[in-house]
Short mmCIF file of C-alpha atoms in Angstrom, two decimals:
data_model
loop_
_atom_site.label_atom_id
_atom_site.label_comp_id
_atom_site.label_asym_id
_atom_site.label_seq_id
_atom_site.Cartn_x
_atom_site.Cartn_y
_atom_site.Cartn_z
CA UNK H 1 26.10 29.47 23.22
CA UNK H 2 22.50 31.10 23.52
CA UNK H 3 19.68 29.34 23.94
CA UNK H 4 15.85 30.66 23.99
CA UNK H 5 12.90 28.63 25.37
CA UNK H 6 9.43 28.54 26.20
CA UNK H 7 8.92 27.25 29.45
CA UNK H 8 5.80 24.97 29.33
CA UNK H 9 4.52 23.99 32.66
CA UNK H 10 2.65 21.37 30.96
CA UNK H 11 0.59 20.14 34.00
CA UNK H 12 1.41 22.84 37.13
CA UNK H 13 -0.47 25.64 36.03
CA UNK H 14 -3.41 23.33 34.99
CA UNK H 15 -3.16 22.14 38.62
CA UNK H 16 -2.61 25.71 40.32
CA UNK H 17 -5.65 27.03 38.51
CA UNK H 18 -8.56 24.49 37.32
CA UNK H 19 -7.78 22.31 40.62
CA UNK H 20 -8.22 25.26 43.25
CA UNK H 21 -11.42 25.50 41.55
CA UNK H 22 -12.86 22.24 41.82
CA UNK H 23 -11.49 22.83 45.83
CA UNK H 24 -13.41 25.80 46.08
CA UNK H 25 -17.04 25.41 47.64
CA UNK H 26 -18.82 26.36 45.18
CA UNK H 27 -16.76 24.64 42.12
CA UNK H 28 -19.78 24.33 39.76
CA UNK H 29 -20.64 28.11 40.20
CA UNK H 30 -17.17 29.25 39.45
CA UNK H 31 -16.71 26.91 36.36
CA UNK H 32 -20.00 28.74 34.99
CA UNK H 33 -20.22 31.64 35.84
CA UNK H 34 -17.05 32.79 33.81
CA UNK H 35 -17.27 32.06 29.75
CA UNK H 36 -13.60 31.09 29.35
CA UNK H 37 -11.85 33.18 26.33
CA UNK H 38 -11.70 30.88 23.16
CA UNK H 39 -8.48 29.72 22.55
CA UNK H 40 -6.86 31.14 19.09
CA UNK H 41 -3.38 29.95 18.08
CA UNK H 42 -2.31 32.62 15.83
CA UNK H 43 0.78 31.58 13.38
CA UNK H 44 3.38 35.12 13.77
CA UNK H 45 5.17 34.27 10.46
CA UNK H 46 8.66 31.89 11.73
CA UNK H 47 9.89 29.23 10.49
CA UNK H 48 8.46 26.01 11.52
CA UNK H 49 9.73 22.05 11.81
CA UNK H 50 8.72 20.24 8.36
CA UNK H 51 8.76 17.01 6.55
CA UNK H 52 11.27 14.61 7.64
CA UNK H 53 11.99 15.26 11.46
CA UNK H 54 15.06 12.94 12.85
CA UNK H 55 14.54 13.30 16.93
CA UNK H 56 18.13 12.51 18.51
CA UNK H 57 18.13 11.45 21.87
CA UNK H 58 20.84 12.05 25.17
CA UNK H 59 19.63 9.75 28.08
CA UNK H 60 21.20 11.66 30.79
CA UNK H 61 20.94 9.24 34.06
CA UNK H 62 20.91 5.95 34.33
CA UNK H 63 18.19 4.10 32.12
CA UNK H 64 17.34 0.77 31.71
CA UNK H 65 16.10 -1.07 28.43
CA UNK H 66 12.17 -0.84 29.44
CA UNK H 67 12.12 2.66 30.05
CA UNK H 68 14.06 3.28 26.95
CA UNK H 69 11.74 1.33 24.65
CA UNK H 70 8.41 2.60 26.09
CA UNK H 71 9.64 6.07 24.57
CA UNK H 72 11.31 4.86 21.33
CA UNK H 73 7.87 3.14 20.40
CA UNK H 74 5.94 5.85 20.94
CA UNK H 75 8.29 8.43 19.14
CA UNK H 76 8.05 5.47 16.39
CA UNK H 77 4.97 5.23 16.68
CA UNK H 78 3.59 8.95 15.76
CA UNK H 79 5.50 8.44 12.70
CA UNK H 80 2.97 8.35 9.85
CA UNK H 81 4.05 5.14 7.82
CA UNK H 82 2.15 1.68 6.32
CA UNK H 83 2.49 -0.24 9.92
CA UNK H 84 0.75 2.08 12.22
CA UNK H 85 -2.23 0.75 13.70
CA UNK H 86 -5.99 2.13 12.84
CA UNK H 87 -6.89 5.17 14.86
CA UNK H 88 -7.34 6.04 17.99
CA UNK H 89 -3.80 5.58 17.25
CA UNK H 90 -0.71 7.80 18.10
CA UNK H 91 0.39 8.64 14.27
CA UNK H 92 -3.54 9.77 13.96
CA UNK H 93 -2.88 12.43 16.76
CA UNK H 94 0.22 13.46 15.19
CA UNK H 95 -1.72 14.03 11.94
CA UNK H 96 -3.53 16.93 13.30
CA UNK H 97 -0.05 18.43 13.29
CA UNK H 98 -0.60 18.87 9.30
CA UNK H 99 -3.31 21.25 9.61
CA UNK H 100 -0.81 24.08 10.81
CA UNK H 101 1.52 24.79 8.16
CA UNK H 102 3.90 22.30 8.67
CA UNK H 103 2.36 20.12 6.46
CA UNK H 104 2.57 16.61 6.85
CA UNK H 105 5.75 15.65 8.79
CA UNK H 106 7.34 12.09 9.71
CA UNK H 107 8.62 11.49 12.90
CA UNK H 108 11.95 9.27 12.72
CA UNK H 109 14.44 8.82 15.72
CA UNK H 110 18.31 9.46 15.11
CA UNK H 111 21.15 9.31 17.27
CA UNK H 112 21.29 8.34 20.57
CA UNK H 113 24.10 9.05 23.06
CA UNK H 114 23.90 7.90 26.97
CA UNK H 115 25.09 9.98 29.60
CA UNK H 116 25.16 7.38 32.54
CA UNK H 117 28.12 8.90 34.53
CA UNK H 118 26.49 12.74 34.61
CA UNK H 119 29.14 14.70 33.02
CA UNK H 120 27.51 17.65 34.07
CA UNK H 121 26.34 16.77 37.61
CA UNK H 122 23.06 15.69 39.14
CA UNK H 123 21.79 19.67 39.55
CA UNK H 124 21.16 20.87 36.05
CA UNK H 125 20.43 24.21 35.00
CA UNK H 126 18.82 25.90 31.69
CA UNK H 127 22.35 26.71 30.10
CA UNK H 128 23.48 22.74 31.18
CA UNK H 129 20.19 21.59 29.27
CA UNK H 130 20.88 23.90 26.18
CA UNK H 131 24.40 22.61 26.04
CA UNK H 132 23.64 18.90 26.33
CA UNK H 133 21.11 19.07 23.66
CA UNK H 134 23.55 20.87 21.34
CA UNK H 135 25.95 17.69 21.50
CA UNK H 136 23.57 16.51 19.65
CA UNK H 137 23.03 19.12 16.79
CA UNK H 138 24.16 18.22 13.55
CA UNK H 139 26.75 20.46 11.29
CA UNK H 140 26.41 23.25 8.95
CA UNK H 141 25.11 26.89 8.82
CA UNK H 142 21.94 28.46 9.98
CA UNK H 143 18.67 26.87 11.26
CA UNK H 144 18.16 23.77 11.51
CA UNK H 145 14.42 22.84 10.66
CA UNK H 146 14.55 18.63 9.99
CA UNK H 147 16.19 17.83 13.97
CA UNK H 148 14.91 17.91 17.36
CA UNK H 149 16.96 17.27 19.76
CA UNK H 150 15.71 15.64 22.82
CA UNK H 151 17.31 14.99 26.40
CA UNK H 152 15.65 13.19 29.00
CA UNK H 153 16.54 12.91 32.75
CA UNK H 154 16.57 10.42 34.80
CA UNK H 155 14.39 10.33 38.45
CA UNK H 156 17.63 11.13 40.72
CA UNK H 157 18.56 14.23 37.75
CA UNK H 158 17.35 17.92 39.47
CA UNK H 159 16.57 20.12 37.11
CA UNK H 160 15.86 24.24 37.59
CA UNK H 161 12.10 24.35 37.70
CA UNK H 162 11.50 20.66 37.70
CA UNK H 163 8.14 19.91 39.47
CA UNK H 164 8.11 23.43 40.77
CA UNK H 165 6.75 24.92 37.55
CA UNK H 166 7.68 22.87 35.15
CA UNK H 167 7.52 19.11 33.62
CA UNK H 168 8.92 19.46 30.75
CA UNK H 169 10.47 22.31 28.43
CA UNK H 170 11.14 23.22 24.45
CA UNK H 171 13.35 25.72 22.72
CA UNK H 172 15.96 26.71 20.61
CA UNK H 173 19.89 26.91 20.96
CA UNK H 174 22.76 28.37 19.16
CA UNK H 175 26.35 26.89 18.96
CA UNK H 176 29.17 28.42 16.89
CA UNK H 177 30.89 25.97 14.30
CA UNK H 178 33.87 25.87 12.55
CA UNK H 179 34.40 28.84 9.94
CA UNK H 180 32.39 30.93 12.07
CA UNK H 181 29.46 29.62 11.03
CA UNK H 182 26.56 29.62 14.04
CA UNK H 183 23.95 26.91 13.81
CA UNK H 184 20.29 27.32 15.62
CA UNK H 185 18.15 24.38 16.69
CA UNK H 186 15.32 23.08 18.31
CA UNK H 187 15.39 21.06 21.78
CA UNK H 188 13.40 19.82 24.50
CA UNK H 189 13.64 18.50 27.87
CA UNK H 190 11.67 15.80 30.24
CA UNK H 191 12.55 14.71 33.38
CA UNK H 192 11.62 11.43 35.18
CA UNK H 193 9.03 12.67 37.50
CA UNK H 194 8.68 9.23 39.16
CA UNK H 195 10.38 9.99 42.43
CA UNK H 196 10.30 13.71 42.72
CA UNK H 197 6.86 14.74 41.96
CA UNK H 198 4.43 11.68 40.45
CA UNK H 199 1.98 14.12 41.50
CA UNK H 200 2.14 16.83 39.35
CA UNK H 201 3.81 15.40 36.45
CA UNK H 202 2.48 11.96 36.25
CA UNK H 203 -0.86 12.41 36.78
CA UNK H 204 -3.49 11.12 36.07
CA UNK H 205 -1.44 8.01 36.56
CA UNK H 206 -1.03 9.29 40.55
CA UNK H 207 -2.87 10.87 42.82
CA UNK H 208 -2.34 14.99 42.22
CA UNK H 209 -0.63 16.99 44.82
CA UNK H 210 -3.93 19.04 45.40
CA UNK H 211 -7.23 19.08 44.27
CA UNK H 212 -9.79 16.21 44.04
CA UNK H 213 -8.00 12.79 45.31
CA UNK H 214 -9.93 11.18 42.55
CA UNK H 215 -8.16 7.49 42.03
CA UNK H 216 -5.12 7.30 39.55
CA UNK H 217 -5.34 5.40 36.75
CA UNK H 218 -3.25 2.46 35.85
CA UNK H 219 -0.53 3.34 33.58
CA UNK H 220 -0.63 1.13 29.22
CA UNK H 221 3.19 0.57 29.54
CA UNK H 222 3.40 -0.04 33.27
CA UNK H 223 5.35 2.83 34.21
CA UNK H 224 3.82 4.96 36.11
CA UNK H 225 6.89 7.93 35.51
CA UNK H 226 7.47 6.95 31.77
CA UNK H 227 4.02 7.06 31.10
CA UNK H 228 3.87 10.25 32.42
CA UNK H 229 6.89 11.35 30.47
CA UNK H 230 4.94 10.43 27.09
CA UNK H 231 2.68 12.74 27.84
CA UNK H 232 5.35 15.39 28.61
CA UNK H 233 6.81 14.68 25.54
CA UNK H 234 3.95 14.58 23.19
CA UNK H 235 3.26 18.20 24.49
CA UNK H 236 7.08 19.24 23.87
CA UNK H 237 7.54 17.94 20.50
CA UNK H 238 3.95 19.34 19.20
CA UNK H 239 4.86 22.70 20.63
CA UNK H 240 8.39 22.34 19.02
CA UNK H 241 6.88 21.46 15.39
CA UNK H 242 4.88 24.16 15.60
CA UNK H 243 6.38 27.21 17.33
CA UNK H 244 10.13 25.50 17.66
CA UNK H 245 11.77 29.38 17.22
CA UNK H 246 9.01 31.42 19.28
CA UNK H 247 7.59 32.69 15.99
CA UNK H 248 5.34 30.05 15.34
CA UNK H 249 1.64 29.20 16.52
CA UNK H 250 0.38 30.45 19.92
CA UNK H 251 -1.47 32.66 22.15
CA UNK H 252 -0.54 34.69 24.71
CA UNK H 253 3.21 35.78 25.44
CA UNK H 254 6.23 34.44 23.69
CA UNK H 255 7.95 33.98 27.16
CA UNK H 256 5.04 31.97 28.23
CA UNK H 257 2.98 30.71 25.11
CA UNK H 258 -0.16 28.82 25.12
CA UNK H 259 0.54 26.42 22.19
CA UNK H 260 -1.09 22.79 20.42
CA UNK H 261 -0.96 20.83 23.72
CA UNK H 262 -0.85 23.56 26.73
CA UNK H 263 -3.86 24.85 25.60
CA UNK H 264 -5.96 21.76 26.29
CA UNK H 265 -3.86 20.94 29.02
CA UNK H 266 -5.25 18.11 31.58
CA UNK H 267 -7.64 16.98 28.13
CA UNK H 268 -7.69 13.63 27.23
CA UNK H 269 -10.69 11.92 26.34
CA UNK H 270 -14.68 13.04 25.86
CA UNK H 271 -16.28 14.47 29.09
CA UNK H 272 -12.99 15.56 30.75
CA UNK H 273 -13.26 18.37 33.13
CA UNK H 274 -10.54 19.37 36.14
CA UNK H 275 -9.32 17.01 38.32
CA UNK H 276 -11.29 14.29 35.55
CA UNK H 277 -9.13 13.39 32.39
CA UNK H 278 -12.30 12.07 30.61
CA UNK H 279 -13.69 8.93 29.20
CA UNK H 280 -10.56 6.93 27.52
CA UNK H 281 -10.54 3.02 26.57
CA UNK H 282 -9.80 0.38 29.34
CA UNK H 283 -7.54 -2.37 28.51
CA UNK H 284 -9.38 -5.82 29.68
CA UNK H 285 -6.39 -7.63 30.98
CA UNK H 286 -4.50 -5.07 32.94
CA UNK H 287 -6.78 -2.36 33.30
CA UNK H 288 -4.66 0.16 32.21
CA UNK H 289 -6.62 3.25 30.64
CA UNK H 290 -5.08 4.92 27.30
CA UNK H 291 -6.29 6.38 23.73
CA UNK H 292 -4.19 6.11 21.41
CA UNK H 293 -2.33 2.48 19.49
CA UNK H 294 1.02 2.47 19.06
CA UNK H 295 3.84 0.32 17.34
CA UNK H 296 4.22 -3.44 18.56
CA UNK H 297 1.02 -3.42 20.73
CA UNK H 298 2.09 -0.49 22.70
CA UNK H 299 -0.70 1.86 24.22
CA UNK H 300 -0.55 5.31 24.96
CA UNK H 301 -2.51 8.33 26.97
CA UNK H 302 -1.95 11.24 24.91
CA UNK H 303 -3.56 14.76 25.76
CA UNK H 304 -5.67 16.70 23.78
CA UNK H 305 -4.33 18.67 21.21
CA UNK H 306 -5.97 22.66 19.39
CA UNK H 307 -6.53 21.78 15.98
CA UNK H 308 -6.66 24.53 13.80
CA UNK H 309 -9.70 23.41 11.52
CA UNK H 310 -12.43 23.45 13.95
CA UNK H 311 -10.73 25.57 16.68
CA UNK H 312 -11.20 23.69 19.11
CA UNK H 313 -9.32 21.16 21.58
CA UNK H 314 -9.27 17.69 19.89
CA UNK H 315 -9.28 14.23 21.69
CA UNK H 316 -8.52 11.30 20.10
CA UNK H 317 -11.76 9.07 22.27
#
C-alpha cells in the first residue's frame, strides 16, 4: 500500500507565526510594515472530487453517541439539499466549493465502521492511518473520485505529528485488489484534541498555547474538542475536494500546500486578526459563538475559506 498526503497543520503554523507576532513589542509595526503576498490558488491540471461525494467514516477510539452526532450533522449539514437552513449556514460555505472546478458537489455520509478495541494500537503512525482509511475504500479499478474516506481518533489515540505540527491531515492511498487491479483514494484524518492539546487545535474554543490569552469562546455544540474537530474537518474535506491527489488547487509546495482553508487559516468572521477570530453571532441562551446553521438546530464555527471569484479569503459573518 502507498499512500501520499499533504500534511496540513491547520492551526500550528498559524500559531507559530501570526501569534509570535502579536507577542512581539511592537506587533502593530510588524503586521504593517510587511504587505503580505496575495494568496493565489492555482489549479495544476488533476483530477478533483465531484458531484455526489459519499464520506465513510472509521471511529477509531471509543466514542459516544453525542460526539458522534455533532459530526454527522454537520457533514449532513454542508450537503446542499431542500432542508438546509438560510445562510450563514454550513451548506452556504460549502457552496463556495463550486467556484473551483468541481462544480457543485453533495456531501452524503456512507459507511461507518467503529474501531473501539484499537486494532492497531493507541500510537498510530502515517502508514496505520493510510491503512485504516483504506478499509474503508470501495472496489474496482483506478481512482476513486465520488468517496472520502474519513477516520477520526479518539482523545487517548497518539498520532505521529498530532498537536506537534499537525491537527488534522488529507491525502491519497493505494491498495491492490483482486485481479491486480490497484485502486487510489482520498482520506483524511482528525484527532480528538480535547485532552492532548485544546490549545492548539481547539482554539478559539481554549485558551492558545502562546500568544495573546485572549478568553475562549464557548463552544455551539458544547464540546469544546468536537467543536474543534469541525473545524479540522471542514479544512480537510475542502482541501480534499479540491486538491484530493496533490494536483489540484494550491500555492506553494505540493509537500506542504497552502489550499481553500489553510490559506485563511485562524479566519472566521469580519474583523479577525491573530490571536482574534473576528466578529461571529452569539447564541442568546448559551452564549456559544458560531457562523454558520446547520441540520436540526445545530450551530457551527467554520473558518474562512479562498474563494476563487474574488480572490480573496471568504467568511461566512
Amino acid at each position: 500500500m502507498a499512500s501520499s498526503s499533504s500534511c496540513l497543520s491547520i492551526h500550528l503554523l498559524l500559531f507559530s507565526v501570526l501569534f509570535s507576532a502579536c507577542s512581539a513589542s511592537h506587533p502593530a509595526r510588524m503586521l504593517f510594515l510587511v504587505k503580505p503576498k496575495p494568496i493565489i490558488l492555482k489549479y495544476h491540471g488533476g483530477d478533483l472530487l465531484k458531484g455526489n461525494i459519499t464520506v465513510n467514516l472509521l471511529w477509531y477510539g471509543k466514542f459516544n453517541p453525542s460526539e458522534k452526532s455533532i459530526i454527522i450533522d454537520f457533514l449532513n449539514s454542508i450537503s446542499t439539499n431542500n432542508s438546509i437552513p438560510p445562510p450563514p449556514s454550513a451548506a452556504s460555505w460549502w457552496n463556495t466549493t463550486a467556484s473551483y472546478n468541481t462544480g457543485q458537489s453533495k456531501i452524503s455520509v456512507g459507511s461507518q465502521i467503529s474501531d473501539q478495541n484499537y486494532s492497531v494500537g493507541k500510537s498510530l503512525t502515517d502508514s496505520d492511518i493510510t491503512s485504516l482509511a483504506s478499509k474503508l475504500a470501495t472496489p474496482g479499478p483506478g481512482k476513486n473520485l465520488n468517496s472520502f474516506n474519513l477516520v477520526l481518533t479518539s482523545t487517548d489515540v497518539l498520532v505521529d505529528g498530532f498537536c506537534m505540527s499537525r491537527c488534522g491531515v488529507h491525502g491519497s492511498g493505494r491498495v491492490k485488489r483482486r485481479h491486480g487491479h490497484r485502486l487510489e483514494f482520498a482520506y483524511g484524518w482528525v484527532g480528538n484534541p480535547t485532552i492532548q492539546c485544546p490549545g492548539e487545535c481547539a482554539w478559539p474554543f481554549h485558551k492558545p498555547t502562546v500568544g495573546p490569552q485572549t478568553p475562549p469562546l464557548t463552544p455551539p455544540n458544547g464540546d469544546v474538542g468536537v467543536d474543534g474537530m469541525v473545524i479540522s474537518l471542514a479544512t480537510i474535506l475542502a482541501g480534499a475536494v479540491t486538491n484530493p491527489f496533490d494536483k489540484g488547487y494550491f500555492q506553494g509546495s505540493p509537500s506542504m500546500p497552502m489550499e481553500a482553508v489553510t490559506a485563511c487559516a485562524g479566519l472566521f468572521g469580519s474583523g479577525a486578526f491573530p490571536g482574534y477570530p473576528g466578529k461571529l453571532l452569539v447564541d442568546k441562551k448559551t452564549g456559544a459563538s458560531y457562523n454558520a446553521l446547520g441540520v436540526k438546530g445545530r450551530k457551527y464555527l467554520i473558518p474562512a475559506i479562498w474563494d476563487p471569484n474574488t480572490l480573496k479569503c471568504k467568511t461566512l459573518v
